[in-house]
Short mmCIF file of C-alpha atoms and ligand atoms in Angstrom, two decimals:
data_model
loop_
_atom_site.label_atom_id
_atom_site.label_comp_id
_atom_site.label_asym_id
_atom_site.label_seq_id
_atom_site.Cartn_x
_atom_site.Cartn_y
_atom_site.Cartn_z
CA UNK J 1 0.00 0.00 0.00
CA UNK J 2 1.46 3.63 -0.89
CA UNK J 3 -1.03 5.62 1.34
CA UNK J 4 -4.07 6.03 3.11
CA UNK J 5 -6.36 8.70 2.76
CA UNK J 6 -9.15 8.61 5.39
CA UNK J 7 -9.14 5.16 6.06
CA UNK J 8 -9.13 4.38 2.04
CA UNK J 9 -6.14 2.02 1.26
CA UNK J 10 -4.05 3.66 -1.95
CA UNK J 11 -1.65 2.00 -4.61
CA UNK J 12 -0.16 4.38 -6.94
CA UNK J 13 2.01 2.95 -10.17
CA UNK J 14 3.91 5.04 -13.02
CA UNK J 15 5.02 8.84 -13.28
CA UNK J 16 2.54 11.07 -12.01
CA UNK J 17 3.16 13.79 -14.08
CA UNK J 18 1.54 11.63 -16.48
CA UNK J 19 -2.39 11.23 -17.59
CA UNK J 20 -4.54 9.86 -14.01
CA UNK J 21 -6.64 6.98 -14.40
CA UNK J 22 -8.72 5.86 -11.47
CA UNK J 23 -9.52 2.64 -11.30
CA UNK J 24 -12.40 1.09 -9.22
CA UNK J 25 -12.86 -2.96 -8.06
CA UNK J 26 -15.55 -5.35 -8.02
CA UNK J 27 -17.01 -7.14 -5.06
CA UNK J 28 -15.87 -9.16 -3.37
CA UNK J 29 -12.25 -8.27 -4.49
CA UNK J 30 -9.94 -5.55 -3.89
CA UNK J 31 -7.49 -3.31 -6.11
CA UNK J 32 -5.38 -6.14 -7.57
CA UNK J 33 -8.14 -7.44 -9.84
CA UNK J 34 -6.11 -4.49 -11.72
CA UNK J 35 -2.63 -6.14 -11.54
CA UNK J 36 -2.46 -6.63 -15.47
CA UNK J 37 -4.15 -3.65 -16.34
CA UNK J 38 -1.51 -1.15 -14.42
CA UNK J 39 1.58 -3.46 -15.47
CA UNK J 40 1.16 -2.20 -18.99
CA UNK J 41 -0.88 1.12 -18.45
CA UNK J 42 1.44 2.76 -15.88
CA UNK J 43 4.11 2.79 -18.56
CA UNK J 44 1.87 5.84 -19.83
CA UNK J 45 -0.38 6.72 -17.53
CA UNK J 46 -0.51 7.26 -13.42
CA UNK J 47 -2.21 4.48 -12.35
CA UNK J 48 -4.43 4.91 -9.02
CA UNK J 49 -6.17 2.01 -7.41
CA UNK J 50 -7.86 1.75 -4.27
CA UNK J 51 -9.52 -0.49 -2.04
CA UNK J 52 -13.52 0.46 -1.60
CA UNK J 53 -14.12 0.78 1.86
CA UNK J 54 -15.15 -2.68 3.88
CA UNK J 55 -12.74 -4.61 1.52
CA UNK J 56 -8.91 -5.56 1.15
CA UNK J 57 -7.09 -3.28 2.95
CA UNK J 58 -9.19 -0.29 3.66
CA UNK J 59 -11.27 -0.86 7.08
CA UNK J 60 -15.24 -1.03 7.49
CA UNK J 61 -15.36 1.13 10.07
CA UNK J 62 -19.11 1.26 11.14
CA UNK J 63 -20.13 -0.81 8.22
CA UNK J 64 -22.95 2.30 6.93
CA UNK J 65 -22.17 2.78 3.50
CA UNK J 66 -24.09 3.67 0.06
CA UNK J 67 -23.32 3.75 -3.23
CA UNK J 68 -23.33 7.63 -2.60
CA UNK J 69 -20.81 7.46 0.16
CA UNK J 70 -18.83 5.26 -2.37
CA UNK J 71 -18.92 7.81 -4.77
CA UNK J 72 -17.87 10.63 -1.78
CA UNK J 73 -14.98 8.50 -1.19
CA UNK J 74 -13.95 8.62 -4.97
CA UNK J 75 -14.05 12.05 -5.20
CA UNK J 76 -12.29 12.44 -1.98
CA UNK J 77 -9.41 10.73 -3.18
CA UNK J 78 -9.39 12.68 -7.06
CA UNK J 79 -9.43 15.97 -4.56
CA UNK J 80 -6.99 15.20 -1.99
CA UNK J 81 -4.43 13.92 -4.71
CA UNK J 82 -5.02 16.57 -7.39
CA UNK J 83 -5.85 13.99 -10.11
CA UNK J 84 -6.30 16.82 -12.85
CA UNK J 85 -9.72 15.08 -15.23
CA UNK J 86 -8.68 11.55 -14.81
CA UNK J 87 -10.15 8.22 -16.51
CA UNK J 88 -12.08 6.63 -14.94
CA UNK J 89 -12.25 2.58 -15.42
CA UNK J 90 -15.00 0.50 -13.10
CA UNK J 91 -15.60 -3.28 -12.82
CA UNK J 92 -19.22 -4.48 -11.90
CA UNK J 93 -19.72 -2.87 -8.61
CA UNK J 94 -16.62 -0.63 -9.44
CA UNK J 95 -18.66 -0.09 -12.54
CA UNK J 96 -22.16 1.10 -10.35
CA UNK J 97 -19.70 3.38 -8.29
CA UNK J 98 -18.22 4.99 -11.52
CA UNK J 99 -21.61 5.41 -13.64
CA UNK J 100 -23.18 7.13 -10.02
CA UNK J 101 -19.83 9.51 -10.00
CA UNK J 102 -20.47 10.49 -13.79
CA UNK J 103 -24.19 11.29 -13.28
CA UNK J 104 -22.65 13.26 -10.36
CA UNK J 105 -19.78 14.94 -11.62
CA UNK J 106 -19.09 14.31 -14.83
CA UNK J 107 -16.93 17.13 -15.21
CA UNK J 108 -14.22 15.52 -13.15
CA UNK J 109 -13.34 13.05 -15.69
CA UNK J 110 -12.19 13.05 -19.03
CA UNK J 111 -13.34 9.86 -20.05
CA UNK J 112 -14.79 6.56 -19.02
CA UNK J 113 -14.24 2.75 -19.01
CA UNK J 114 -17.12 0.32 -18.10
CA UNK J 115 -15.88 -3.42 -17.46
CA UNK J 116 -18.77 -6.29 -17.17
CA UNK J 117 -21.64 -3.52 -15.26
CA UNK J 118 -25.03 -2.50 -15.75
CA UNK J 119 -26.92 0.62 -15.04
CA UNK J 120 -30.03 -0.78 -14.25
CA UNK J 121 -30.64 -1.22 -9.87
CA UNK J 122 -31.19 -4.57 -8.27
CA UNK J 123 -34.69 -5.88 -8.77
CA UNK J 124 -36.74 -7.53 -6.06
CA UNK J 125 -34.93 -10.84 -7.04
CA UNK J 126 -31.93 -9.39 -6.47
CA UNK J 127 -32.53 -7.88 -3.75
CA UNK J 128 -33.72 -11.23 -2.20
CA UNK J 129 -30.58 -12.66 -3.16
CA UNK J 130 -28.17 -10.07 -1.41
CA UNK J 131 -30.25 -10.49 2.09
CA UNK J 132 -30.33 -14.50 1.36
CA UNK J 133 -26.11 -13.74 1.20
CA UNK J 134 -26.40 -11.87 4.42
CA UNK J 135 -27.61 -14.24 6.16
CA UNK J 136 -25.53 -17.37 5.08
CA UNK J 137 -22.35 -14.90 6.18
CA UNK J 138 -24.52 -13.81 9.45
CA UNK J 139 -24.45 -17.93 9.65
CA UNK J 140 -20.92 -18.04 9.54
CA UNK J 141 -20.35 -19.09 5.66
CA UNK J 142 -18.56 -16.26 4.92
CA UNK J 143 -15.75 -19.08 2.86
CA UNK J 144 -18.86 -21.04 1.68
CA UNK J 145 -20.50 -17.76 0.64
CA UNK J 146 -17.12 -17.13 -1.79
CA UNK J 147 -17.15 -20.01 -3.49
CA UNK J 148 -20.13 -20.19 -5.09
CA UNK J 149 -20.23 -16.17 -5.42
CA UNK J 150 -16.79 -16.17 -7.23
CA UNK J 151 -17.11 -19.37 -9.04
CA UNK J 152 -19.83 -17.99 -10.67
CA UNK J 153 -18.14 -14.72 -11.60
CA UNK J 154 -15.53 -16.55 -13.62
CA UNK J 155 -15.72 -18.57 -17.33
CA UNK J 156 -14.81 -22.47 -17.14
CA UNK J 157 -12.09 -21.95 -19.22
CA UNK J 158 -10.08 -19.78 -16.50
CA UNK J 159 -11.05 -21.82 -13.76
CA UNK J 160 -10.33 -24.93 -15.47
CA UNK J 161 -6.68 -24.02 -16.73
CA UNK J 162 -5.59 -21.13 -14.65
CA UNK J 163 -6.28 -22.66 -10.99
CA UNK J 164 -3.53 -21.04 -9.25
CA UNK J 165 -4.25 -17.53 -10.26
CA UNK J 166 -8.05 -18.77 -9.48
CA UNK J 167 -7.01 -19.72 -6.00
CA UNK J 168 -5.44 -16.05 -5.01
CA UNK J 169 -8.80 -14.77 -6.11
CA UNK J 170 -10.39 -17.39 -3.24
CA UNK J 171 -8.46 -16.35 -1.01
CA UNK J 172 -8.09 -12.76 -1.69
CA UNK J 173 -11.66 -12.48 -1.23
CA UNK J 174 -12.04 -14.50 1.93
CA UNK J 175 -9.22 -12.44 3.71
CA UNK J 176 -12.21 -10.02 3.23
CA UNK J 177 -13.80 -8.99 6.66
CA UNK J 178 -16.88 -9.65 6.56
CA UNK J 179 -18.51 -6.99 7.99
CA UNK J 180 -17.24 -5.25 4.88
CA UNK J 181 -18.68 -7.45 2.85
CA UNK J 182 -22.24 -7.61 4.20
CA UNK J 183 -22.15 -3.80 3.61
CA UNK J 184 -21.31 -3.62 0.29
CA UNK J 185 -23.81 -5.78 -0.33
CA UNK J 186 -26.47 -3.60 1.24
CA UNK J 187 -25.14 -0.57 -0.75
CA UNK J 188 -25.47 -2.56 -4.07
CA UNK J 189 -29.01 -3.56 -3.16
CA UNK J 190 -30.07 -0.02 -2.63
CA UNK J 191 -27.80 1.69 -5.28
CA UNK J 192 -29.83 3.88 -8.14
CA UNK J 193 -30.87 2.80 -11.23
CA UNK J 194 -27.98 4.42 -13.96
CA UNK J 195 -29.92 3.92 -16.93
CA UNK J 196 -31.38 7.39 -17.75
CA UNK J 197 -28.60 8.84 -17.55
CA UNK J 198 -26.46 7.01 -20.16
CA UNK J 199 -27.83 9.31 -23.00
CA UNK J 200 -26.07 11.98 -21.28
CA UNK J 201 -22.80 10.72 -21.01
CA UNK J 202 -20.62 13.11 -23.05
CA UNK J 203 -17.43 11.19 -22.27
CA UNK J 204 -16.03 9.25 -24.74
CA UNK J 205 -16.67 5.70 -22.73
CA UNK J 206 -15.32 2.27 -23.98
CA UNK J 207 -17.50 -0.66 -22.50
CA UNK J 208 -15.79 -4.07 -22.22
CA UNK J 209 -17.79 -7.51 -21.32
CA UNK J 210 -17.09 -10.83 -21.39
CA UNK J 211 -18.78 -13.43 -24.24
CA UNK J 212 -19.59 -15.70 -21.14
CA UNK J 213 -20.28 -13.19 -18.00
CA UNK J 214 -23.67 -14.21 -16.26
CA UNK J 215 -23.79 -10.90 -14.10
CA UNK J 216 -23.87 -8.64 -16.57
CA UNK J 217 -24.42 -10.44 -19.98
CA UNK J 218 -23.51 -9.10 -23.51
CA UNK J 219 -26.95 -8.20 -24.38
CA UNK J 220 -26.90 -6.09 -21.77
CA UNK J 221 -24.04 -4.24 -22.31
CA UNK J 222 -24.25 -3.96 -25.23
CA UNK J 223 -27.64 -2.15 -25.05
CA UNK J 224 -26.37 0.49 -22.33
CA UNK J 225 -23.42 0.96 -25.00
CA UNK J 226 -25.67 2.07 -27.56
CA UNK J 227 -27.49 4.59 -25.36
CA UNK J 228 -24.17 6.04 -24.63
CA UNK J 229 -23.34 8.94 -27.67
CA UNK J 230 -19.95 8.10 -27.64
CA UNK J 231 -19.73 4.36 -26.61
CA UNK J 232 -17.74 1.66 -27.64
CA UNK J 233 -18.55 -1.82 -27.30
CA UNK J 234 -15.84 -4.76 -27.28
CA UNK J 235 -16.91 -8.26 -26.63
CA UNK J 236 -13.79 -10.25 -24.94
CA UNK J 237 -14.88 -14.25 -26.14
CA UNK J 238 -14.27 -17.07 -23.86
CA UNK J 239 -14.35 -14.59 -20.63
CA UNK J 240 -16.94 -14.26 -17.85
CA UNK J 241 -17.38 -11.60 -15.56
CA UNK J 242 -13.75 -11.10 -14.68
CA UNK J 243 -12.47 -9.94 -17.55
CA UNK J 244 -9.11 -8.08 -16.40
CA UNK J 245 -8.29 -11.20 -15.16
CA UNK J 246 -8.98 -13.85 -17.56
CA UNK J 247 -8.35 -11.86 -20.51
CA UNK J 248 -5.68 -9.36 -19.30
CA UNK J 249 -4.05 -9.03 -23.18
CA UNK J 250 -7.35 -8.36 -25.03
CA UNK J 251 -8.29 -6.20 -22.22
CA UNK J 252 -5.26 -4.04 -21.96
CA UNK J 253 -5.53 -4.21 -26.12
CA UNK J 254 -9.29 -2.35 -26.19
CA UNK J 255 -7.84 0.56 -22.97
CA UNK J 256 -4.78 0.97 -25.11
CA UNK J 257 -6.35 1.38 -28.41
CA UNK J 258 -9.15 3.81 -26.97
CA UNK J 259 -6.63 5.55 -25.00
CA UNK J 260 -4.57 6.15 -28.16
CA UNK J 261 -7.13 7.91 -29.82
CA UNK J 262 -7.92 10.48 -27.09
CA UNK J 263 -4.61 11.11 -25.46
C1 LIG B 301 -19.15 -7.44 -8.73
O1 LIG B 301 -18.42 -8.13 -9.44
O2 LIG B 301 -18.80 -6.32 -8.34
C2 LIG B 301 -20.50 -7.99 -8.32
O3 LIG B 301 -20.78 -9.11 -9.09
C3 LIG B 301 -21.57 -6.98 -8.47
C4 LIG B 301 -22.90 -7.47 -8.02
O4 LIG B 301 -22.98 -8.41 -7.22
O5 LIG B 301 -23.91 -6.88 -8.44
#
């Protein structure tokens, strides 16, 4: 860790005189679902991660957070480091926190990177499933909880023939307190729907999704892309929800090339 700025655990990578970009995790992980990403981006760009509060390394404190308070944190951290209009690049959750920030302040950035999301708010399904989550944790199957919840984030193919890089997600995730955990998962079920908003993006926004992800499926994606004015859409095939991570080459391919033609 590099820093921490109000409780919020900070990792910074490359020259920062260079072009910011933000980038913002998925649940249940923490900032080094990135690792691949800022390898090959912090050559160019300054590369800040950070661990959402409740996860990895930044603490839960009282466990009362929001999507909103998410978003206060972000924009704490672009303020107190002077990150001048960076990108900003989400993942899933990451991806609700970022699309919230740009219908908040979409000034701030300077453009906008959507990995395997959706704008749309949890239905009463959902809903049912985060409290059904809350209480096999409150049960004590926190590990148990993991398993299934990150199995089912990932393709076969990774799982199948990458199982040691599989098994730091496991355990990544389980270091986890739960407490943390639980929280985010209240903040997700109560997070605002996105989806009017995404005609009024004026960022130039690339949207990234995996052929096989069951969270946030293609169709999806691909939809909210074409609301967006200037959206992109690139489909990464045989990948699920965890695209940085199973795909790290196409991924860092589709930033590059979008990056290239803005900066
Ligand atoms: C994530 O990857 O951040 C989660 O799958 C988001 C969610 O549970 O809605």
């Amino acid at each position: 860790m590099n820093s921490m700025i109000n409780n919020l655990a900070i990792f910074t990578d490359g020259d920062k005189n260079n072009k910011p970009i933000v980038f913002v995790h998925g649940f249940p992980f923490d900032h080094f679902m990135w690792d691949e990403q800022v390898k090959e981006l912090s050559k160019r760009y300054y590369c800040v991660r950070y661990d959402v509060r409740g996860l990895g390394a930044s603490p839960a404190g009282d466990g009362q957070f929001t999507i909103e308070s998410f978003v206060d944190d972000l924009e704490m951290i672009i303020d107190e480091m002077n990150l001048s209009k960076p990108i900003i690049c989400g993942l899933s959750m990451g991806g609700y926190i970022t699309l919230r920030a740009v219908e908040r302040v979409q000034n701030k950035f300077s453009a906008l990177i959507l990995c395997d999301t959706k704008s749309v708010a949890d239905d009463n399904e959902g809903k049912l499933k985060r409290a059904a989550a809350i209480k096999i944790i409150n049960n004590g199957g926190y590990a148990n909880f993991v398993d299934s919840f990150v199995l089912n984030c990932f393709g076969e193919k990774y799982v199948k023939e990458n199982k040691t890089g599989y098994d730091v997600v496991i355990d990544r995730s389980k270091s986890n307190d739960p407490a943390g955990v639980k929280a985010c998962l209240l903040a997700m079920a109560c997070r605002t729907d996105t989806t009017h908003f995404l005609k009024n993006i004026t960022l130039p926004t690339l949207i990234i999704c995996g052929s096989q992800d069951k969270l946030s499926p293609p169709e999806v994606m691909k939809t909210m892309a074409d609301r967006i004015p200037d959206g992109d859409f690139v489909l990464v095939e045989e990948a699920g929800h965890m695209t940085p991570i199973e795909k790290p080459e196409e991924v860092n391919n589709a930033i590059r090339k979008f990056l290239d033609r803005l900066f």
